[in-house]
Backbone as a ProteinNet text record, in pm:
[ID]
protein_1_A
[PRIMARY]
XXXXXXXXXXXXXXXXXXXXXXXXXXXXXXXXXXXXXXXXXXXXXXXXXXXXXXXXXXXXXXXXXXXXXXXXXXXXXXXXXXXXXXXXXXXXXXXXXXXXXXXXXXXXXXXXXXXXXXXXXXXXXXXXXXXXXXXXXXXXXXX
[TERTIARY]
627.8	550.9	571.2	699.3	729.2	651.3	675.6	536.8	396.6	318.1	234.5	225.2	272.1	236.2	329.7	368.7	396.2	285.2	212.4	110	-9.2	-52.4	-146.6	-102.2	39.8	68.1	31.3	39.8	1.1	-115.2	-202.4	-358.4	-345.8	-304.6	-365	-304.7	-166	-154.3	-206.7	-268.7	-361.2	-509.7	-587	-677.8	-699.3	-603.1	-580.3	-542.2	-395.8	-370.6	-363.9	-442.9	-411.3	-262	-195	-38.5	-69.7	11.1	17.2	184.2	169.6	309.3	300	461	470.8	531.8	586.8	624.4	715.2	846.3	1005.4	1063.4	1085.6	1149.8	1288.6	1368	1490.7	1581.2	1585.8	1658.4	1651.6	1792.6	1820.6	1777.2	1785.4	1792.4	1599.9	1549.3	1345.1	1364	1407.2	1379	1424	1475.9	1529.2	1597.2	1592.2	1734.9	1814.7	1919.1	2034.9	1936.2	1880	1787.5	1913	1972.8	2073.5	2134.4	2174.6	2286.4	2160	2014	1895.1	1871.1	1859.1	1805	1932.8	2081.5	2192.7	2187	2143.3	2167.7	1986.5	1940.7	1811.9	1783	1956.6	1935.6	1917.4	1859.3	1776.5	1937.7	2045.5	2158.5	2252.8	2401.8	2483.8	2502.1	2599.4	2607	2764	2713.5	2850.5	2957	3033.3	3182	3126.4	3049.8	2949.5	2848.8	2874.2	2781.4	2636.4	2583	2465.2	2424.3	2265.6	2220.6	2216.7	2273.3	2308.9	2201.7	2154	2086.1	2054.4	2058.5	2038.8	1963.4	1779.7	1755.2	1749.1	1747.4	1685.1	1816.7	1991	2101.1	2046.1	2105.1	2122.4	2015.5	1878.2	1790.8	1655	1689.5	1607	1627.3	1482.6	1467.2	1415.9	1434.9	1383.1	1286.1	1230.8	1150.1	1152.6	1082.5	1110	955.2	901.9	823.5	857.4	791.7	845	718	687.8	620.1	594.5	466.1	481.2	473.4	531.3	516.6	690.9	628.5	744.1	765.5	869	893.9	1005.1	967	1085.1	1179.7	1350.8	1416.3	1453.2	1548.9	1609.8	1769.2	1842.8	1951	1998.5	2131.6	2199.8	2240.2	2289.8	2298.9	2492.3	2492.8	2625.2	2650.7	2632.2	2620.4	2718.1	2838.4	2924.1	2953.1	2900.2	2873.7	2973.5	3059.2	3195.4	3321.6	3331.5	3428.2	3531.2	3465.5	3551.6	3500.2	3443.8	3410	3543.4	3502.6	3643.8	3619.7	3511.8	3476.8	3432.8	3341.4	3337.9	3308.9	3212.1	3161.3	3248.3	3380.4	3460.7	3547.6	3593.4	3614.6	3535.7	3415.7	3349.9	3278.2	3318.7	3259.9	3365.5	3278.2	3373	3426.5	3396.5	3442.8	3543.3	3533.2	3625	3606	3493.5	3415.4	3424.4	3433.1	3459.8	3599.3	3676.5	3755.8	3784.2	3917.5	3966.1	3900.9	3907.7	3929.5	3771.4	3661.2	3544.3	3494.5	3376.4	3301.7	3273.9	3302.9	3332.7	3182.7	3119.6	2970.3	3009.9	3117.2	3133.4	3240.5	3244.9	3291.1	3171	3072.7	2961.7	2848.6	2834.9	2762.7	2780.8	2964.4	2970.7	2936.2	2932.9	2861	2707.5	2636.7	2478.3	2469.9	2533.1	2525.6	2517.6	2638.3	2652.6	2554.4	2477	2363.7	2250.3	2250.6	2086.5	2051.2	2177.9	2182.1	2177.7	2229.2	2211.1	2098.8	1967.1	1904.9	1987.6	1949.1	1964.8	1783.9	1782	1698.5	1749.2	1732.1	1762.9	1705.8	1723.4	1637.9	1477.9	1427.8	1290.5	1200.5	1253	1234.6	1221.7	1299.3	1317.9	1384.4	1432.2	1523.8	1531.8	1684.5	1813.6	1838.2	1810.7	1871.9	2021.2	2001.4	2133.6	2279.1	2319.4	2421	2404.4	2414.2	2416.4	2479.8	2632.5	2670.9	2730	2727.7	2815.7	2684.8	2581.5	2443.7	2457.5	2454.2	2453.2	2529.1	2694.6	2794.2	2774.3	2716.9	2698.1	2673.8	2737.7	2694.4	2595.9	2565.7	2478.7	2374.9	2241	2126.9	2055.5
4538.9	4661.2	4746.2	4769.2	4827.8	4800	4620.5	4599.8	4605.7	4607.1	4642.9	4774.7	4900.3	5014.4	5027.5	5005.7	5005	4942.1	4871.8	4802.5	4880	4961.8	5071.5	5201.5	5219.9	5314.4	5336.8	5195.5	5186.4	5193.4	5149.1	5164.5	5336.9	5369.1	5543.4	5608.4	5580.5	5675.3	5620.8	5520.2	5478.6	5572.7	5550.9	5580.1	5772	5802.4	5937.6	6029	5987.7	6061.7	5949	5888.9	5774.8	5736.8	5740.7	5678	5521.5	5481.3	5334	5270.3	5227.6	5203.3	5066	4980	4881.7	4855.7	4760.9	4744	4679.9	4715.9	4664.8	4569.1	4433.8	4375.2	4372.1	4342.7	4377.2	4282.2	4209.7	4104	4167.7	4211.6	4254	4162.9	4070.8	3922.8	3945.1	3972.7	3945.3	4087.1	4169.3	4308.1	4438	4403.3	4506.6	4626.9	4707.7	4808.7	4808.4	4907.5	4864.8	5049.6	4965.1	5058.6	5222.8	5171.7	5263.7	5353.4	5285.5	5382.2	5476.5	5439.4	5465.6	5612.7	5589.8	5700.4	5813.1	5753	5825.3	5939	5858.1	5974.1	5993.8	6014.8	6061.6	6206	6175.6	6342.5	6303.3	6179.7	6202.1	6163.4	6087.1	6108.7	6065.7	5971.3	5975.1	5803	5758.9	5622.3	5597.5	5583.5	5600.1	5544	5565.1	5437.7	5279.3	5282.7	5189.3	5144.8	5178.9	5135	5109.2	5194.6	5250.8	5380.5	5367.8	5522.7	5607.7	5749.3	5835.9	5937.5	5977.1	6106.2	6235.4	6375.7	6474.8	6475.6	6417.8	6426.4	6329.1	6187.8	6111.4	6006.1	6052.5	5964.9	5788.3	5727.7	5608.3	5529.8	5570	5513.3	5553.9	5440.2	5431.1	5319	5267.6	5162.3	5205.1	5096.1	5165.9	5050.4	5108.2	5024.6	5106.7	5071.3	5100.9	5089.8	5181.3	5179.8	5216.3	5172.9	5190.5	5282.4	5396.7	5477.6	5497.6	5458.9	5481.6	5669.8	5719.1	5843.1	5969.5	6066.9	6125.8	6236.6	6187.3	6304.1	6402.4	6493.2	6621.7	6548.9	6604.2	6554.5	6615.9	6569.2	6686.2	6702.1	6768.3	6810.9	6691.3	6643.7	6576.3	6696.2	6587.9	6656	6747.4	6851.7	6830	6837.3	6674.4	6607.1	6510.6	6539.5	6441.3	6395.3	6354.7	6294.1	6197.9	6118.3	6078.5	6118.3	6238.5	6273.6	6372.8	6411.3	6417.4	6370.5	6239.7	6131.3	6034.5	5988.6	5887.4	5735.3	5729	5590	5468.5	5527.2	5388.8	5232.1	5292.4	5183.9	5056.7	5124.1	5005.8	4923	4987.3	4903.6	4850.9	4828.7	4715	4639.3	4645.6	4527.8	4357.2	4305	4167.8	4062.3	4092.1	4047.5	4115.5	4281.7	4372.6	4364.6	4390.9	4373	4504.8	4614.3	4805.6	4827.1	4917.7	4913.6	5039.7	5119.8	5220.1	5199.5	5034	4973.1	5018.8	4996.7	4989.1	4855.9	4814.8	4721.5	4586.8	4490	4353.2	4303.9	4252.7	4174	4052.1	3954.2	3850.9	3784.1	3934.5	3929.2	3948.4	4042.3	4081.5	3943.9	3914.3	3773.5	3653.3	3625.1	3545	3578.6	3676.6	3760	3748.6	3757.5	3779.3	3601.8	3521.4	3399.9	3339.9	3373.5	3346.8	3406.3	3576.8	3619.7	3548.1	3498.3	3415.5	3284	3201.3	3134.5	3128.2	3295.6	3359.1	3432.7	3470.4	3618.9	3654.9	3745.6	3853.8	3956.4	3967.8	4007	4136.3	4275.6	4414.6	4450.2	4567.7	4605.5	4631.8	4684.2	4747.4	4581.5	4465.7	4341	4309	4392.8	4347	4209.5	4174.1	4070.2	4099.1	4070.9	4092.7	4003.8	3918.3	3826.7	3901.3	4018.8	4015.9	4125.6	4079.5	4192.6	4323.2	4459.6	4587.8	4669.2	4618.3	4711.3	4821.5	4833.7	4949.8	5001	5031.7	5081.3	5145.8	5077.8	5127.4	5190.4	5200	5235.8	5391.6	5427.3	5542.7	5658.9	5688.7	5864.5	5936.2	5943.1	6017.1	5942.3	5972.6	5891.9	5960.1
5667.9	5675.2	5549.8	5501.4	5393	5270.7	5250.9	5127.4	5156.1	5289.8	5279.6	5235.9	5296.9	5257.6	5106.1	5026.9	4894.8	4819.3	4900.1	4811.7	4792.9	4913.3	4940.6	4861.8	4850	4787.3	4651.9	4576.9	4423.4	4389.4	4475.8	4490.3	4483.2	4584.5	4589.9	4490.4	4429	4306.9	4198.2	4198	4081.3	4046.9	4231.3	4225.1	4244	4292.5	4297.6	4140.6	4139.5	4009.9	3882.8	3888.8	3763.4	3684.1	3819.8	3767.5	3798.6	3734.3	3757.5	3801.5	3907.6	3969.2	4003	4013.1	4075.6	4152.6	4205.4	4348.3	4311	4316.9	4287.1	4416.8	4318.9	4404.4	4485.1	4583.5	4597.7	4495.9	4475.2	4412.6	4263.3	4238.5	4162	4037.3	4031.3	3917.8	3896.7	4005.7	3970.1	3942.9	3813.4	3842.5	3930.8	4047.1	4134.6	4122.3	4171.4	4175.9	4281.1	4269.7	4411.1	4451.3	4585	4629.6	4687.3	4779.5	4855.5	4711.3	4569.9	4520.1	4436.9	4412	4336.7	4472.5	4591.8	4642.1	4689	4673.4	4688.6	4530.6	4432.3	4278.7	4301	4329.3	4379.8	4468.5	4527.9	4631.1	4774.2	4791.9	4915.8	5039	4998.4	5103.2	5031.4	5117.7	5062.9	5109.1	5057.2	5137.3	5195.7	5315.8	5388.3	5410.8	5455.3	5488.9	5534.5	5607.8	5675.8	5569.6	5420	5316.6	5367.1	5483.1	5467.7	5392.7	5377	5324	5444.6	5431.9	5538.4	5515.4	5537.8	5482.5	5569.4	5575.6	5635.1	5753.1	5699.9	5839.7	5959.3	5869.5	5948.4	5954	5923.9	5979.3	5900.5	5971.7	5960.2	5905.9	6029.5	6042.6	5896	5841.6	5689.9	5640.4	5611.4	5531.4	5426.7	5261.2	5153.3	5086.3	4998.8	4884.2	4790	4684.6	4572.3	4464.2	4435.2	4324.9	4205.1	4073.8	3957.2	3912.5	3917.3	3871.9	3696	3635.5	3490.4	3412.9	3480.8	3441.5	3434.5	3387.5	3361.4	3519.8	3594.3	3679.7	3700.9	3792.7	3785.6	3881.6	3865.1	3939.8	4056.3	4134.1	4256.3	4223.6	4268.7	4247.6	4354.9	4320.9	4437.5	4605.2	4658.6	4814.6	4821.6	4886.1	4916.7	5065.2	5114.1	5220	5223.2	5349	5332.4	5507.7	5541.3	5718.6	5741	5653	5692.2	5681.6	5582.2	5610.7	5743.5	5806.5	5925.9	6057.9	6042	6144.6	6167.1	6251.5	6332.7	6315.8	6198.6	6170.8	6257	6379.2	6480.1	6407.3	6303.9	6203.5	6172.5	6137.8	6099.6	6165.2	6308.8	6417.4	6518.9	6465.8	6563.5	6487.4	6353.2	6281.3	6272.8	6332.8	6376.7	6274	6133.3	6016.7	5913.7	5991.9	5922.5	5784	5752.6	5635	5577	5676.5	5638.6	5699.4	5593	5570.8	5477.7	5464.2	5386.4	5223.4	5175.1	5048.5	5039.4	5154.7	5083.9	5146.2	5127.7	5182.7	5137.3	5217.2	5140	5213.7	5089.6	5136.8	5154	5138.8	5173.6	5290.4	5351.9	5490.1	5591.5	5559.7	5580	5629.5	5523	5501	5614.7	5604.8	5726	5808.6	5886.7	6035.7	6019.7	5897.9	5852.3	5939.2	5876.7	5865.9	6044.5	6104	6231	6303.6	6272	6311.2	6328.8	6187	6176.3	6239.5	6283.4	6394.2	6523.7	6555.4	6692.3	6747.4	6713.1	6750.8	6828.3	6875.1	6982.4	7020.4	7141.4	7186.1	7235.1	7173.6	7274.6	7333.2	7395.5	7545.7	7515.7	7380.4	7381.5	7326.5	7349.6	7304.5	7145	7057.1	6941.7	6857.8	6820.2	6807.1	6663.3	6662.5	6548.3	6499.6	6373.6	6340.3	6257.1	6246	6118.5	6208.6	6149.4	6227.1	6217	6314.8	6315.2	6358.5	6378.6	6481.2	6409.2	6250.7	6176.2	6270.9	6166.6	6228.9	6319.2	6419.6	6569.1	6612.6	6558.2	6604.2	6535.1	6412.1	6349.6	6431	6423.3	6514.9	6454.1	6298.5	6266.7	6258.7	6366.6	6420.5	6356.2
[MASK]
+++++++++++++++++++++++++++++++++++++++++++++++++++++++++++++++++++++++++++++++++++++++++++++++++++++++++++++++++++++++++++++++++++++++++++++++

């Protein structure tokens, strides 16, 4: 859903204000940026113990993409938003690879769980299905 509407998006700031934008891949190696630390020095949140993007209004729940806009824009000031520091960290004790941690976040503890995920779905109550693991996610208090 995300690249569709990124794709519509470039159309309309084309055809609207004659910017010309593209549509950034995640993979850092085809071009990408590291989307989470791009919208953390962006202002828009912070990234949390749970090495998700946290942000003011909308917590946990955010997915990102990324356009490469050819034009010059104004910036925002960063946030002074800090939503883990006097939290009790559920995030990192119910992650079953202990992948979060004081040290910081290991993606190749992460990964094995991604891995055992993608062999497992899971089906939740509103009939979604999970291939990847979520329980920092879920466990996050700030929704």
């Amino acid at each position: 859903q995300l690249m569709t509407i990124a794709k519509h998006l470039t159309i309309w700031l084309d055809q609207e204000f004659g910017l010309h934008a593209h549509d950034l891949p995640y993979q850092i190696a085809q071009g990408g940026v590291f989307l989470k630390d791009a919208a953390a020095l962006a202002g828009l949140g912070v990234i949390g113990k749970n090495n998700l993007l946290i942000t003011p209004k909308f917590g946990i729940q955010v997915r990102l993409r990324a356009l490469l806009i050819e034009a010059d824009l104004v910036t925002s000031s960063s946030l002074s938003f800090a939503p883990c520091a006097e939290c009790d960290m559920p995030c990192l004790r119910v992650c079953p690879q202990n992948a979060l941690d004081d040290d910081g976040y290991k993606r190749s503890a992460c990964r094995v769980q991604m891995t055992i995920d993608e062999a497992n779905p899971v089906k939740i109550e509103n009939g979604t299905v999970i291939k990847y693991c979520r329980r920092c996610e879920l466990a996050c208090p700030v929704a």
